mmCIF file of C-alpha atoms in Angstrom:
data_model
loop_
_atom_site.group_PDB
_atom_site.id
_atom_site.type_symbol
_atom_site.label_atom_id
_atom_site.label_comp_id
_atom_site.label_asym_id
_atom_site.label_seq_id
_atom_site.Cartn_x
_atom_site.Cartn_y
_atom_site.Cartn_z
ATOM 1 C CA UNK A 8 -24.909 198.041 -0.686
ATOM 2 C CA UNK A 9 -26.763 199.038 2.557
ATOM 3 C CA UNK A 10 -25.682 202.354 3.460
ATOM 4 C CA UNK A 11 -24.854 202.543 7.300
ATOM 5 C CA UNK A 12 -26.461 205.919 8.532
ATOM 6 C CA UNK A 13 -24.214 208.489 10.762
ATOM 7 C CA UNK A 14 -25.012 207.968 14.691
ATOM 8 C CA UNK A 15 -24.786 211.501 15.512
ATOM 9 C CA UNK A 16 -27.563 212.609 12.842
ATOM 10 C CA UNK A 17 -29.943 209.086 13.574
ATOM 11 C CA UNK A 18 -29.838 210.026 17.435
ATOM 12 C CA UNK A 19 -30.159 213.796 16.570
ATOM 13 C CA UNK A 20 -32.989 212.981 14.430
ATOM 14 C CA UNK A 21 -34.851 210.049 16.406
ATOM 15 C CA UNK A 22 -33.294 211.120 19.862
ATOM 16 C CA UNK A 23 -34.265 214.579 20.079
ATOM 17 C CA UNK A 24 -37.117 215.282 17.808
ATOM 18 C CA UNK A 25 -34.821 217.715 15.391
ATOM 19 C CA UNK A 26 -35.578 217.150 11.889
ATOM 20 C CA UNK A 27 -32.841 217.333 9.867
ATOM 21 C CA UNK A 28 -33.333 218.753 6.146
ATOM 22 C CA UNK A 29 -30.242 219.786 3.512
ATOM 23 C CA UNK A 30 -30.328 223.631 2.452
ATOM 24 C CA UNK A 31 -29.206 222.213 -1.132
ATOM 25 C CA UNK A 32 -30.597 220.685 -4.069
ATOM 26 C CA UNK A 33 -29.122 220.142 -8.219
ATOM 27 C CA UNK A 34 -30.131 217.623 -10.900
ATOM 28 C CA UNK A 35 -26.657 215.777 -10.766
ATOM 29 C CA UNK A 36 -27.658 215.022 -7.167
ATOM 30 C CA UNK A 37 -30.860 213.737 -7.292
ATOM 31 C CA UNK A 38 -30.224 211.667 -10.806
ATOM 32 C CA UNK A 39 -26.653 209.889 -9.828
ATOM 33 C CA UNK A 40 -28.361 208.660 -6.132
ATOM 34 C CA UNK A 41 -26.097 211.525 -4.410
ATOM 35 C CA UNK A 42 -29.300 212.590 -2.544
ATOM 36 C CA UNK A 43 -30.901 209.213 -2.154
ATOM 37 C CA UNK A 44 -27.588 208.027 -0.146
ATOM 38 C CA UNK A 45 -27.617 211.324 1.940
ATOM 39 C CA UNK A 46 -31.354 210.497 2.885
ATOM 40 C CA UNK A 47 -30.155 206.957 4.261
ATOM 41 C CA UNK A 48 -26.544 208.053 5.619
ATOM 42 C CA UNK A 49 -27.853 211.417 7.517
ATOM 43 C CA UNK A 50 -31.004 210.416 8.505
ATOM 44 C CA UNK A 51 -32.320 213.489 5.616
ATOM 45 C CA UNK A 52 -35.988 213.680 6.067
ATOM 46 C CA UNK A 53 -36.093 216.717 3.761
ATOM 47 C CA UNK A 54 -34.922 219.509 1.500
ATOM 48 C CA UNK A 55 -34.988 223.136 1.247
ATOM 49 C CA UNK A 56 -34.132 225.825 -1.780
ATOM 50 C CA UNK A 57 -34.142 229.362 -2.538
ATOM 51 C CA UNK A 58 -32.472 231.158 -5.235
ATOM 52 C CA UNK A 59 -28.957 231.155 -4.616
ATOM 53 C CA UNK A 60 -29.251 227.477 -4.804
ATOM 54 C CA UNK A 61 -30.865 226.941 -8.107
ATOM 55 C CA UNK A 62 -28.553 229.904 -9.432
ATOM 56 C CA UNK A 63 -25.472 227.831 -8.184
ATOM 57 C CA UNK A 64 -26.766 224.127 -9.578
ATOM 58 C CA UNK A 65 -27.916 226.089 -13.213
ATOM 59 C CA UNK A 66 -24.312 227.867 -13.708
ATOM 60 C CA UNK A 67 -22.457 224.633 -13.621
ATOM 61 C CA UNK A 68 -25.396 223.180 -16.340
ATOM 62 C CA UNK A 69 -24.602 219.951 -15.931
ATOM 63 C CA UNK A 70 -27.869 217.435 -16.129
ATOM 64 C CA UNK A 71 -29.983 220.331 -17.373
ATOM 65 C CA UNK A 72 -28.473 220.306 -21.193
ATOM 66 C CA UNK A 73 -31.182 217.774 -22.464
ATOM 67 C CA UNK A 74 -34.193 219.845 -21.136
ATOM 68 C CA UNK A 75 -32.458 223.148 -22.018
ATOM 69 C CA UNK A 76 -32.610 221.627 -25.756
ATOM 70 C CA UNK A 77 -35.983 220.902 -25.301
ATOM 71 C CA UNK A 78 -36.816 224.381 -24.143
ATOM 72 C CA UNK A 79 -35.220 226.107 -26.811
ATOM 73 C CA UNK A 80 -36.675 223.945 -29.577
ATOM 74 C CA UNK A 81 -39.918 224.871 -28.599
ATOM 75 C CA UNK A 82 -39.016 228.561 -28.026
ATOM 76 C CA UNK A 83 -39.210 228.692 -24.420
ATOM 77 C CA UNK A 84 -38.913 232.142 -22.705
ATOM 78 C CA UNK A 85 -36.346 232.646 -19.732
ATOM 79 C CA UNK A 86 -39.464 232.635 -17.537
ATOM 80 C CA UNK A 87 -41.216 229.418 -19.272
ATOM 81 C CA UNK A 88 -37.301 227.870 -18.863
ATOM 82 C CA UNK A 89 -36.504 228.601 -14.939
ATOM 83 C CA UNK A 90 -39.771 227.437 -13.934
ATOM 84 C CA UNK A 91 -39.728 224.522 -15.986
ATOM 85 C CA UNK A 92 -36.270 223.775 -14.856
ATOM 86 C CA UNK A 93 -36.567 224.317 -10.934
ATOM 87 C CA UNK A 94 -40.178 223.005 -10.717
ATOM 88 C CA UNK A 95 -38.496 219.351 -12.212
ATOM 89 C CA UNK A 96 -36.080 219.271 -9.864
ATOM 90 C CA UNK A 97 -38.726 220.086 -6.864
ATOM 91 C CA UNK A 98 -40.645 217.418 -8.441
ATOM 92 C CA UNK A 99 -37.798 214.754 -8.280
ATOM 93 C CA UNK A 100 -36.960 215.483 -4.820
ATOM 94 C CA UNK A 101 -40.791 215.072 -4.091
ATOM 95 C CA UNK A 102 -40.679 211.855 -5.485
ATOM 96 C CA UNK A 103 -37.297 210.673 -3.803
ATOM 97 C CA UNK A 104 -38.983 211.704 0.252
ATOM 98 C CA UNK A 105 -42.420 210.366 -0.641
ATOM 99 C CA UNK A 106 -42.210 207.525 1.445
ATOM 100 C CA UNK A 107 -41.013 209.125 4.278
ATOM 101 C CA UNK A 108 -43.864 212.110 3.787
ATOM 102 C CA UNK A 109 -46.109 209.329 3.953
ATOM 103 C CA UNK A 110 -44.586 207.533 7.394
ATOM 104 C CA UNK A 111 -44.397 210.475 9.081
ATOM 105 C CA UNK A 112 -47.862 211.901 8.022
ATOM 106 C CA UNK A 113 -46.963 214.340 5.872
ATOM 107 C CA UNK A 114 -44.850 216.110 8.857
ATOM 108 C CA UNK A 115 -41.604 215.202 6.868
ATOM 109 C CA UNK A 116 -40.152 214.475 3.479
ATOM 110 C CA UNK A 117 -40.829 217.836 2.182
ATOM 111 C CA UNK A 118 -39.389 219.987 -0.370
ATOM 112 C CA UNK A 119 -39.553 223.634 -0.437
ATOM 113 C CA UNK A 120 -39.709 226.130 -3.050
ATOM 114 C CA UNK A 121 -39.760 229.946 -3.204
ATOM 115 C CA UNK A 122 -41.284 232.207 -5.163
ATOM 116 C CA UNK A 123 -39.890 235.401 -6.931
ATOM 117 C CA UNK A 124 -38.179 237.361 -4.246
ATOM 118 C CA UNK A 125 -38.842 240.178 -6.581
ATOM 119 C CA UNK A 126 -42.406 239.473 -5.205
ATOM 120 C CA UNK A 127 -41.353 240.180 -1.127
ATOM 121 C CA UNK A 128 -43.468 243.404 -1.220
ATOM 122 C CA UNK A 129 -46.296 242.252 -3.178
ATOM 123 C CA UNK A 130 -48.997 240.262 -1.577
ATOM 124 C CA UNK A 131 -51.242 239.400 -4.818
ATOM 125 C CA UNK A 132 -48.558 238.912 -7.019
ATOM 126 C CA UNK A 133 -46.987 236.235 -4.368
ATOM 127 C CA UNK A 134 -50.428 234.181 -3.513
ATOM 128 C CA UNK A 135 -51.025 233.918 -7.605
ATOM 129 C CA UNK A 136 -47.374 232.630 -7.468
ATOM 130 C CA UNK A 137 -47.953 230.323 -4.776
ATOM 131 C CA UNK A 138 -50.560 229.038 -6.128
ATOM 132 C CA UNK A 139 -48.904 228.670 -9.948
ATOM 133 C CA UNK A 140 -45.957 226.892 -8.508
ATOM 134 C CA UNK A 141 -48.086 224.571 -6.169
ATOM 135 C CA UNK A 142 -50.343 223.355 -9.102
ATOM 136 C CA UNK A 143 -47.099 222.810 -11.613
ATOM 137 C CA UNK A 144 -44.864 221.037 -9.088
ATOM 138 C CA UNK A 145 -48.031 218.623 -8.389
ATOM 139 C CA UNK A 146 -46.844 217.066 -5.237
ATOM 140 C CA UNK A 147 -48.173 216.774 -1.770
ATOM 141 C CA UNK A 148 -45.506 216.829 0.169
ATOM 142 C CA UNK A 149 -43.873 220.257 -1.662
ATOM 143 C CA UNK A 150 -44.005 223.759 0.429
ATOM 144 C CA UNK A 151 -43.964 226.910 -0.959
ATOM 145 C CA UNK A 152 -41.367 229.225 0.644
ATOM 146 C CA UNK A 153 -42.598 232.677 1.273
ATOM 147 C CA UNK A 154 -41.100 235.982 2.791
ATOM 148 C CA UNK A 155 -42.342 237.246 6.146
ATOM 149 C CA UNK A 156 -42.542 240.582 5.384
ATOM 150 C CA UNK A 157 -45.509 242.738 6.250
ATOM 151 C CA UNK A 158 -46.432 242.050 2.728
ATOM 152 C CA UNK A 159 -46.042 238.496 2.371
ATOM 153 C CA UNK A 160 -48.344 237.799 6.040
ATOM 154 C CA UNK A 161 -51.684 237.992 4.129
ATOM 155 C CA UNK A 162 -50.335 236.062 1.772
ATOM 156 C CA UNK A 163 -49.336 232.947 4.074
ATOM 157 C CA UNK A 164 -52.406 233.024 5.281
ATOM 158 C CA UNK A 165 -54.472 233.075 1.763
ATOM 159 C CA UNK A 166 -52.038 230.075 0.520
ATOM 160 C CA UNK A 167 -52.730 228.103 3.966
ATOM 161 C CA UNK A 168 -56.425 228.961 3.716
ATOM 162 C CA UNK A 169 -56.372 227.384 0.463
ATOM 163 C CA UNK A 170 -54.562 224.498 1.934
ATOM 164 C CA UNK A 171 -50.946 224.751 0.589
ATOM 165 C CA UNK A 172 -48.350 224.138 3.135
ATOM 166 C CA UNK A 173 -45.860 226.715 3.800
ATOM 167 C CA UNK A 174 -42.778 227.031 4.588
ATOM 168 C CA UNK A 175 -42.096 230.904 5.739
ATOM 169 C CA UNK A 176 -39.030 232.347 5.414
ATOM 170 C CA UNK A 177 -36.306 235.260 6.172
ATOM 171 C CA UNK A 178 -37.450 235.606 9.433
ATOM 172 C CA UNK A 179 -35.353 237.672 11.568
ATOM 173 C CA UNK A 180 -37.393 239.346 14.693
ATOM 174 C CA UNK A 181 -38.872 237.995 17.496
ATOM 175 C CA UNK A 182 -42.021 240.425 16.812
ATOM 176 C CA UNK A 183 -42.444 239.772 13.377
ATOM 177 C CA UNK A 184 -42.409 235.450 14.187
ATOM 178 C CA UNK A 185 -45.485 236.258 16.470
ATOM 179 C CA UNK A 186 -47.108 237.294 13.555
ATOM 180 C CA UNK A 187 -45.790 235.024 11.270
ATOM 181 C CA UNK A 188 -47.435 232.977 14.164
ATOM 182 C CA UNK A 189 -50.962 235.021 13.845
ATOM 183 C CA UNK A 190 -51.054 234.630 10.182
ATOM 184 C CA UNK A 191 -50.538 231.014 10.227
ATOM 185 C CA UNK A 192 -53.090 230.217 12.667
ATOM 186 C CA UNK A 193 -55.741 233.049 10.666
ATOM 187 C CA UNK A 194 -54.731 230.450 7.485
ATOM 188 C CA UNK A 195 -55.531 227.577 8.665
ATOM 189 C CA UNK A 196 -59.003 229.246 10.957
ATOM 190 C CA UNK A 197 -60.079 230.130 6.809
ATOM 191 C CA UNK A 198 -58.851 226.473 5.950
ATOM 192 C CA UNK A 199 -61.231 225.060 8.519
ATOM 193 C CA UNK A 200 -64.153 227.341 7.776
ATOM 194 C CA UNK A 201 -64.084 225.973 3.969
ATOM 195 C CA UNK A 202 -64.259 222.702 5.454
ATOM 196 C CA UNK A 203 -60.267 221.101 4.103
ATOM 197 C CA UNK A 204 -58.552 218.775 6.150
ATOM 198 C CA UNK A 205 -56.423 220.497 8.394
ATOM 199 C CA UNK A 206 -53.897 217.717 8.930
ATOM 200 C CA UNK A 207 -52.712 217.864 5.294
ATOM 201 C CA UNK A 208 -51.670 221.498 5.873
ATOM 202 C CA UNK A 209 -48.313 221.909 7.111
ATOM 203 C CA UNK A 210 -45.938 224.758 7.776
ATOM 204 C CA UNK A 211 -42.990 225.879 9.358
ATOM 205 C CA UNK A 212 -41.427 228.828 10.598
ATOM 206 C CA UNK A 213 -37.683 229.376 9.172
ATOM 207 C CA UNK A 214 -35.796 231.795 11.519
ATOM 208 C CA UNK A 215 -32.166 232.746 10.163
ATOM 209 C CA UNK A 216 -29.414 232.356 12.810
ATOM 210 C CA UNK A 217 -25.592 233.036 11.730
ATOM 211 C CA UNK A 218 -26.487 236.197 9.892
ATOM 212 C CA UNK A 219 -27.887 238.147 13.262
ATOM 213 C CA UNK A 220 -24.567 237.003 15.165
ATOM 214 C CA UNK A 221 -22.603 238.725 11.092
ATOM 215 C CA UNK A 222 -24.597 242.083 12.008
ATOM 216 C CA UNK A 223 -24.363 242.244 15.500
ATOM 217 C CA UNK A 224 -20.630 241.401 15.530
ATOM 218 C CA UNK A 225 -19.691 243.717 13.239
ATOM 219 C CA UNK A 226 -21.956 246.843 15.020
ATOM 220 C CA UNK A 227 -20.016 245.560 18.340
ATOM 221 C CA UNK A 228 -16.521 245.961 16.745
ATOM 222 C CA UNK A 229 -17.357 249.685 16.355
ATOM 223 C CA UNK A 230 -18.257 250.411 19.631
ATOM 224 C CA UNK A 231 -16.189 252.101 22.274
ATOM 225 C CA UNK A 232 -15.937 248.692 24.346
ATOM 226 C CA UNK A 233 -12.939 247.139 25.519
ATOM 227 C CA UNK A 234 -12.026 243.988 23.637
ATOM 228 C CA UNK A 235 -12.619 241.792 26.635
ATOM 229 C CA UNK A 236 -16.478 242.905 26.685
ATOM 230 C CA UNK A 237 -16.794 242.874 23.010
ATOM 231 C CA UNK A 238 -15.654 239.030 23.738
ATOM 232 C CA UNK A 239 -18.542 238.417 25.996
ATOM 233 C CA UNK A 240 -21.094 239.212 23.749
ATOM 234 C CA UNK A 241 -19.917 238.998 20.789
ATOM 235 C CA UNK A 242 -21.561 235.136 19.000
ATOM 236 C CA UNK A 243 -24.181 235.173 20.959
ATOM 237 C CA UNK A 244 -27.112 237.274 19.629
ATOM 238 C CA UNK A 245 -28.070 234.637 17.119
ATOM 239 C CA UNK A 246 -28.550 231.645 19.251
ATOM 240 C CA UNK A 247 -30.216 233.835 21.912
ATOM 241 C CA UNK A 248 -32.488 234.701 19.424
ATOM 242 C CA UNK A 249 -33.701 231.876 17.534
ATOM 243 C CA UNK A 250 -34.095 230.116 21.224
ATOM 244 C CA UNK A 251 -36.457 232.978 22.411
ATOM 245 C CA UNK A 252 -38.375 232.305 19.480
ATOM 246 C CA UNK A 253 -38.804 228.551 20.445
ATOM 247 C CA UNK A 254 -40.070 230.043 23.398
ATOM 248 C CA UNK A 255 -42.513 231.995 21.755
ATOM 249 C CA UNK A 256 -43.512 228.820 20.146
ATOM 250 C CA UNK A 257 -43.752 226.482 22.942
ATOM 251 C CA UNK A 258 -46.051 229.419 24.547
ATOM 252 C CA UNK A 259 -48.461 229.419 21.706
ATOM 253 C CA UNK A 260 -49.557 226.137 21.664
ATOM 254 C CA UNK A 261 -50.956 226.882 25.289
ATOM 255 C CA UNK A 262 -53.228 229.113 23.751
ATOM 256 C CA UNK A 263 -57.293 227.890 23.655
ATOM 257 C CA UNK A 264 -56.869 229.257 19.846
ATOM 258 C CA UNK A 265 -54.621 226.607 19.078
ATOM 259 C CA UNK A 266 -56.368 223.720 20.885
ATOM 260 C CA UNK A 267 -58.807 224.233 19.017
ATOM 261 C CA UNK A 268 -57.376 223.554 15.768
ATOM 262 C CA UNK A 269 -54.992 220.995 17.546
ATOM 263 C CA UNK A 270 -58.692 218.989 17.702
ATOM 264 C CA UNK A 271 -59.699 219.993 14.590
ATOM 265 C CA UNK A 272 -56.428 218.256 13.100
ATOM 266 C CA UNK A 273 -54.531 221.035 12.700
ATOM 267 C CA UNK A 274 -50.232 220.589 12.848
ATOM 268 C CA UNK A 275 -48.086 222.346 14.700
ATOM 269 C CA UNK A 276 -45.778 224.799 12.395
ATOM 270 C CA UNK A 277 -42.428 223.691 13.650
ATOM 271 C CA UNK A 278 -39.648 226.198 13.831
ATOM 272 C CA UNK A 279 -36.828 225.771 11.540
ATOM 273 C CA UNK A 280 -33.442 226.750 12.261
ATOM 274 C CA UNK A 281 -31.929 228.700 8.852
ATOM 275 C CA UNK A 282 -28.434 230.066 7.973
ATOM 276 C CA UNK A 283 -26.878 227.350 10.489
ATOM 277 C CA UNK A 284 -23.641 227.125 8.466
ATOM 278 C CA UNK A 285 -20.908 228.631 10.353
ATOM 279 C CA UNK A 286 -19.879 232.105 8.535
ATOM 280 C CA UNK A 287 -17.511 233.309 11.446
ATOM 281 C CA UNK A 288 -14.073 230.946 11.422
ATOM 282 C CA UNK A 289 -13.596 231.458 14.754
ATOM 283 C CA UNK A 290 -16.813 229.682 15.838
ATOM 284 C CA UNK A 291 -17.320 225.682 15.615
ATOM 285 C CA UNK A 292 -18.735 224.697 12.374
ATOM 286 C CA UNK A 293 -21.407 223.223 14.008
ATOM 287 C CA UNK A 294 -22.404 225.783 16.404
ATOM 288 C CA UNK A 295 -25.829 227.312 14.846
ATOM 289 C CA UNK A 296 -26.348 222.854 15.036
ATOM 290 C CA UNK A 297 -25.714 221.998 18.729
ATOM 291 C CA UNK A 298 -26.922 225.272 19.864
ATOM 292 C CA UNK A 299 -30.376 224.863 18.763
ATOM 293 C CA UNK A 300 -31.384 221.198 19.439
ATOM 294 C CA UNK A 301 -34.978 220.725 20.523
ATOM 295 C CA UNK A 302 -37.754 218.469 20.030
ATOM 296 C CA UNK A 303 -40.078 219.557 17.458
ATOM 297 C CA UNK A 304 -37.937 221.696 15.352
ATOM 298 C CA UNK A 305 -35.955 221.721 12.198
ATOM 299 C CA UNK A 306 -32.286 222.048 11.124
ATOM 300 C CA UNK A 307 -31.460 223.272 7.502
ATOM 301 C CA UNK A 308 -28.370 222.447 6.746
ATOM 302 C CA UNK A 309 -25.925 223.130 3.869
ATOM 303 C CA UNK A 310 -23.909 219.929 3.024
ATOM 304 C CA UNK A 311 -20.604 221.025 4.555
ATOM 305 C CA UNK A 312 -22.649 221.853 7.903
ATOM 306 C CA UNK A 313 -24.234 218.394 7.784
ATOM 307 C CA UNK A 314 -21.090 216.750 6.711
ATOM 308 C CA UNK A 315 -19.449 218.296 10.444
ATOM 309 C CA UNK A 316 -21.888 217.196 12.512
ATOM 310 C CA UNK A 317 -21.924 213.534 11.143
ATOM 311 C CA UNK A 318 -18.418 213.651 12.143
ATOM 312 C CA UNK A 319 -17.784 215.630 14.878
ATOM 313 C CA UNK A 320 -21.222 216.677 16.520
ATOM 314 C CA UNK A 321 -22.416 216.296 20.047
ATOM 315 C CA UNK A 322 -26.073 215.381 20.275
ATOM 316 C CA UNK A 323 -25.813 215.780 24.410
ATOM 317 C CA UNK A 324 -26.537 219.443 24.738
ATOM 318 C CA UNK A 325 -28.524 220.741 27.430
ATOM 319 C CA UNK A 326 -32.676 221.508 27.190
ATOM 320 C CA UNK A 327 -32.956 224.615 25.225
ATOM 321 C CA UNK A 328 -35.549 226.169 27.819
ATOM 322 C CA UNK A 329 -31.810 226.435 29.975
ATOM 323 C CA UNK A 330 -30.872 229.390 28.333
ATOM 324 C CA UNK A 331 -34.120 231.534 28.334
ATOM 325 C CA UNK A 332 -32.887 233.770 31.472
ATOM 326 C CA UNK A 333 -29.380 234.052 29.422
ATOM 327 C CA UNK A 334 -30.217 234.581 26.396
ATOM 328 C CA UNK A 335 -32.878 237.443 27.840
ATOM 329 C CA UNK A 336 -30.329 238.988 29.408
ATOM 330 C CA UNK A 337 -28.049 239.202 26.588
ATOM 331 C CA UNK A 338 -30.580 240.781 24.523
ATOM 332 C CA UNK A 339 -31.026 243.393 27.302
ATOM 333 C CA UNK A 340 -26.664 243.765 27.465
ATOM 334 C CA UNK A 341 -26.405 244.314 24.121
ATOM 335 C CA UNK A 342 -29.754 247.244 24.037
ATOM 336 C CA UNK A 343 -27.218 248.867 26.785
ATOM 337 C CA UNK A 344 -24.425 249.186 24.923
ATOM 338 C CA UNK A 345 -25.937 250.410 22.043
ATOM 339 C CA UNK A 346 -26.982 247.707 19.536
ATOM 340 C CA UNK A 347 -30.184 248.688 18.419
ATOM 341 C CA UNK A 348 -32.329 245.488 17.995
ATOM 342 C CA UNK A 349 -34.906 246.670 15.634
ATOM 343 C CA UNK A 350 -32.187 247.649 13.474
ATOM 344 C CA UNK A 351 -30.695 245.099 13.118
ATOM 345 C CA UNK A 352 -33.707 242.390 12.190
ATOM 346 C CA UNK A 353 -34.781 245.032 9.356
ATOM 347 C CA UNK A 354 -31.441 245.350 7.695
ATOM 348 C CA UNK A 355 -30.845 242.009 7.938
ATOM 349 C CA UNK A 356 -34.470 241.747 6.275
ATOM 350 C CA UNK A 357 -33.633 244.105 3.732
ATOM 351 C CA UNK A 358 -30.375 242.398 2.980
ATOM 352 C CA UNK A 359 -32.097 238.371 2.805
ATOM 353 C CA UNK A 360 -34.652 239.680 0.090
ATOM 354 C CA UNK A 361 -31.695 241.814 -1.929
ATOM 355 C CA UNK A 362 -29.489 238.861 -1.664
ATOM 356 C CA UNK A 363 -32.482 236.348 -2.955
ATOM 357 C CA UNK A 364 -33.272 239.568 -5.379
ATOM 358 C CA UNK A 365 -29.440 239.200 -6.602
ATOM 359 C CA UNK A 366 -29.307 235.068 -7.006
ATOM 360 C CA UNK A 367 -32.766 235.415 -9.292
ATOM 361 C CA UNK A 368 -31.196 237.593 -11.511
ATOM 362 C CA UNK A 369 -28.228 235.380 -11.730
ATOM 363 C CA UNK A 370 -30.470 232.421 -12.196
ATOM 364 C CA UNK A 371 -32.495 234.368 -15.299
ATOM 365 C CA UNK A 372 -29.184 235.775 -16.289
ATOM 366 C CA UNK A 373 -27.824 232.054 -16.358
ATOM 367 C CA UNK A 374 -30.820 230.272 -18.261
ATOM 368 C CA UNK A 375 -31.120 233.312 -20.429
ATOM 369 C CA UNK A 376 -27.317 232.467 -21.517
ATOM 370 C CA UNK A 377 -27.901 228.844 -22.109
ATOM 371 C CA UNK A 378 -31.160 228.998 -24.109
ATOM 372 C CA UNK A 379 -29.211 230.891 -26.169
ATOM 373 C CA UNK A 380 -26.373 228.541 -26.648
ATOM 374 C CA UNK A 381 -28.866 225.875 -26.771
ATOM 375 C CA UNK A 382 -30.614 227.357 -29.889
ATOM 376 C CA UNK A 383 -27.364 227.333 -31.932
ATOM 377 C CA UNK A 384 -25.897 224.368 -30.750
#
């Protein structure tokens, strides 16, 4: 049966340049054609995970009991087990987007992975990771999810030098995606100096959207304001400040830096819009979605998020460059009345990795359990 795909995501997709990629991804999924239907009826072009995911799709079990058997026969470890278990999945997903990673040359049909949050502070430790997960996965179109944090820089640019696309990740400030932007284009100036084809080296940039408007929402409630300014600014910080950042990245491809790898045949690293589910009630549930549309980007999307928009989303939103002025001046509002920028985008930061830090120890907790259960069974 010929699945008919949703208007809304085809003309989202094909009619403004956003591609769209599911923040989800289990066994059950990609084995009973779940995943292959979503590709056709949402116009998926790819797939994203981090550790909350995997912890999620390994508590329920179900699809991994044959290969957990197989583990624990052979005395698998917990770590032997998770990567084992997460890099087949990765693999599978690879499989199910190659064509479209080969139609759209390599700029879509990927599948990301992360390393070891528990790594977010160690910039060795993450490149050998990289690098381990790249060579067991096997697959051209996978990325390898990595933290921005002052730590993990050097190591996007040693995993792009060695010509590993890259998806970075938990990024929160405008300042730190200018040097997310830096170490990108210092990877790929190394990839080009050892002589690798820069067009098989892709990237993008993930910046994480609901969670600023969570922070800055909840400093706002404490303030002194009256409830009808607290209205006015209150949903807006995280929009404003993913779009500044596509203005950031519109302005550094006008750079002669980047021409010159543009000739070279060097991709663009696309920003990608994370955390777009909806975490406020009050707010559309596909806010973080129309908010953000704009050629040359990337929306992550948790099913329920992609589900809404295939039903109820407007694709007719207004260029993104219409807001700039706005959202600058909200930015500036919000410094006035006391919401400390800065601190915000490092707690939030802080909180990402601990959260990621949390679902790995869930996930080891998890397989730990089953091997065990496995082994008697």
């Amino acid at each position: 049966m010929t699945v008919q795909p949703s208007p809304r995501t085809a003309e989202l997709s094909t009619g403004r340049g956003v591609s769209i990629w599911l923040d989800d991804l289990s066994r059950p999924a990609i084995t009973s054609g779940l995943l292959r239907e979503m590709i056709e009826s949402y116009t998926l072009t790819g797939v994203t995970t981090n550790p909350s995911i995997f912890a999620k799709a390994l508590a329920d079990g179900v699809g991994y009991e044959s290969q957990l058997r197989a583990l624990a026969a052979e005395g698998a470890d917990t770590e032997r087990a998770v990567r084992e278990l997460t890099t087949r999945d990765v693999r599978e997903a690879c499989d199910l987007f190659a064509e479209i990673y080969r139609s759209t040359h390599g700029v879509d049909g990927r599948v990301s992975l992360e390393v070891d949050p528990r790594l977010a502070k160690d910039t060795q430790a993450t490149i050998d990771q990289a690098l381990q997960l790249a060579d067991a996965v096997g697959r051209e179109n996978l990325m390898i999810k990595i933290p921005a944090t002052t730590e993990g820089l050097p190591a996007i640019t040693e995993v792009l030098a060695a010509g590993i696309s890259v998806n970075v990740t938990l990024i929160f400030s405008l300042v730190r995606y200018r040097e997310v932007i830096n170490a990108w284009l210092l990877g790929l100036e190394a990839a080009h100096r050892a002589g690798r084809d820069l067009s098989t080296i892709h990237s993008v940039a993930s910046f994480f959207v609901s969670r600023v408007d969570t922070e800055i929402d909840a400093q706002l409630q404490q303030t002194a304001l009256e409830p009808a300014r607290i209205a006015e600014l209150q949903g807006r910080a995280g929009l404003a400040n993913a779009r500044l950042a596509y203005r950031i990245f519109t302005n550094a491809q006008d750079t002669e830096r980047w021409r010159y790898l543009r000739d070279a045949g060097a991709r663009v690293q696309r920003p990608l819009w994370a955390s777009t589910g909806t975490k406020n009630p009050a707010y559309s549930d596909v806010y973080y979605v129309e908010g953000l549309i704009a050629e040359h980007t990337v929306n992550t999307m948790p099913l329920a998020t992609l589900e809404a928009f295939a039903d109820h989303g407007e694709v007719d939103q207004p260029e993104i460059s219409t807001y700039f002025a706005d959202d600058d001046q909200l930015l500036d509002d919000l410094a006035k009345v006391g919401i400390d920028y800065q601190q915000v985008v490092t707690t939030l930061e802080d909180e990402g990795i601990a959260k990621f830090e949390t679902a790995w120890l869930e996930l080891w907790t998890t397989v730990t359990d089953q091997l065990d259960r496995a082994k008697t069974a």
